[in-house]
Amino acid sequence: MDQPYDRILKKVTTKAARKLLDIAGILPEQTPVVLRPLEREVAGPALRTDQLFHYQDVHEWTVHFEFEALWRAIMPERLTRYQKVITLEYPGVEVNSVVFVLRPDGCPLAGDYTHQEGAYSPVTEIRYRIVRLWELDPNGVLTGIDEELLPVAAIMASTNDQVLQIRRRLAGDPERTAQLLALLAIRYDREQIKAIFGDHPMFTKEILKHSWAVREVMEDSRQEGLQEGRQEGRQEGRQEGRQEGRIQEARALLRRYLESRFPDLEIPGEFDRIADASVLENLLMECSPPDTGREAAIAAIRRAARN
């Protein structure tokens, strides 16, 4: 299943693939190429790459982008499968894999891997480029006029002042501001993000409106979940006022998110006793980072219910 950062970065890459090759150090800047997007679902076993492009300069070649929040030990094996299947789909065309890693935990400096399917199978040696985003100088993006990669620049080796500069440049662009918020959540905690965006009373509402957590739920269950929440909110609101309606909507939204994120999660009974809309909204933010696991979500719910 695609992670939230996958969807953001795939969308960004659609318009900024050429610049990403500069960032990865694969092509010198200003090298003329012809770019044509390829279907990401390649033949063979049903594998779906994050992004796949055909490039043409003096040669034809295929570039394969993968985006990973954290480096995982299984990645070299996955890349081997990807490269084999891409080669079957596009025979005779050089394949170059580039892995953009978003956080430093356990990430190697370089990528090469020797693989053998069985004792009598030929040995396959693959190479791939690892791009450690947090080490990259963002100035190449910040000084350009193309704003597609500005949210990504915020999780490069950006200073707080540079992140604030990015925030100001994106102030009139709700979609990219939402991308910025979601990507910042990979590296910063909620209080750090609030320090960047300010403690404006609309901060929580905007996070809930634009963050990947809410957008993920809304994509799959907006009509079912949010409509139900709003209906409950309107019914309760007529009886107990707007505050109760806000509580019902926040609870319905959080429940739909938890069910979408953790399909087999048994939500603790204490959940329905949380009767403060702000607590429910803050709980959604606490559960939304990509590295929040099932047990951490349950613990957060129980803490919120006790307070």
Phi, psi and omega in degrees: 000137178298137172275160181304318181294332176302310184297319179296310186289328175295320180293317178300316184297329181306325182255348187233024184299320182297318180294326178296328176292324174298313182299321181285351180075024182272321179238140172297147178301146178073003176294122183286131176220160173255125186249131177220118179297144177247159175297130185283337179274111186261161186287175183090213172304147185289089177249142179233114180286164175291312174209147181218128182226149173258127178244150177219118169236247173281343177233168171258138177205163181243133175248135185241116180260135169233143179239124182230128175296317178228146175289134178239146185300336182281350186303314181302320179294319178298317181296326176299315179297315179303311184296321178297314184289321177298320179296324177293322182286324183232072186297144176079004181249129180298137179248128177238120179260135179233124180251116176268114181257132190266338181227152190281345189307109173072013184278128177288167180278327184219165184237114168208152189205134175251129188227140176222122183295318182208175186300329183252009179273153177294151178279130178253127175246123179240154174234150180208156181265127174259124178250112181271092191304322184293349179262351187278141176288123183280355188300327179299329177276317185293330182272354180274167179267345180280121185263004182301322185265003181303317177300324180291324180301333181293337178253015166276200181279056184274142171281167176300322178296322179292322177296320176296322177298318178297315179303316181295320181294332182263006188304326182265013184235091185301323183294313181286332174296320176297319177298318179300313180301315182294318181288324176300328180296342177290327186250329187246153174274177187298320182294323177294320179295320177297324178295327179285318185266352180087156182268050179290143181300340179271001186302307182299318180298317181292321176300313181295326183287320190251346186293158182297329182300311182288319181297325178297315179294317183296327179298320187265333189217026183304308184296317184285309187282305184289324178297319177299315180297319180292322178296314178299319181298318180294319181297312180291325182298324179296332184267320189237004176100173185295329182298318179294323177298320178296321179297314182297319181292316179297320180293317180296319180296315180295319179298317179296321179296313181297320179293325178288318183287319182233085188303329182258016182287130173266104185293127181303148180299335180297339184305314185287352179268354178284116188239030179233119184299321180295322178296317179295319179294318177294326178295321176299316178297322181292327182272351190278334182303145184302332183268008176283121181268179183299313183295322179295322178295317179298316180298321180296319179299316182292323176297315181297323181291330181283332186279000000 
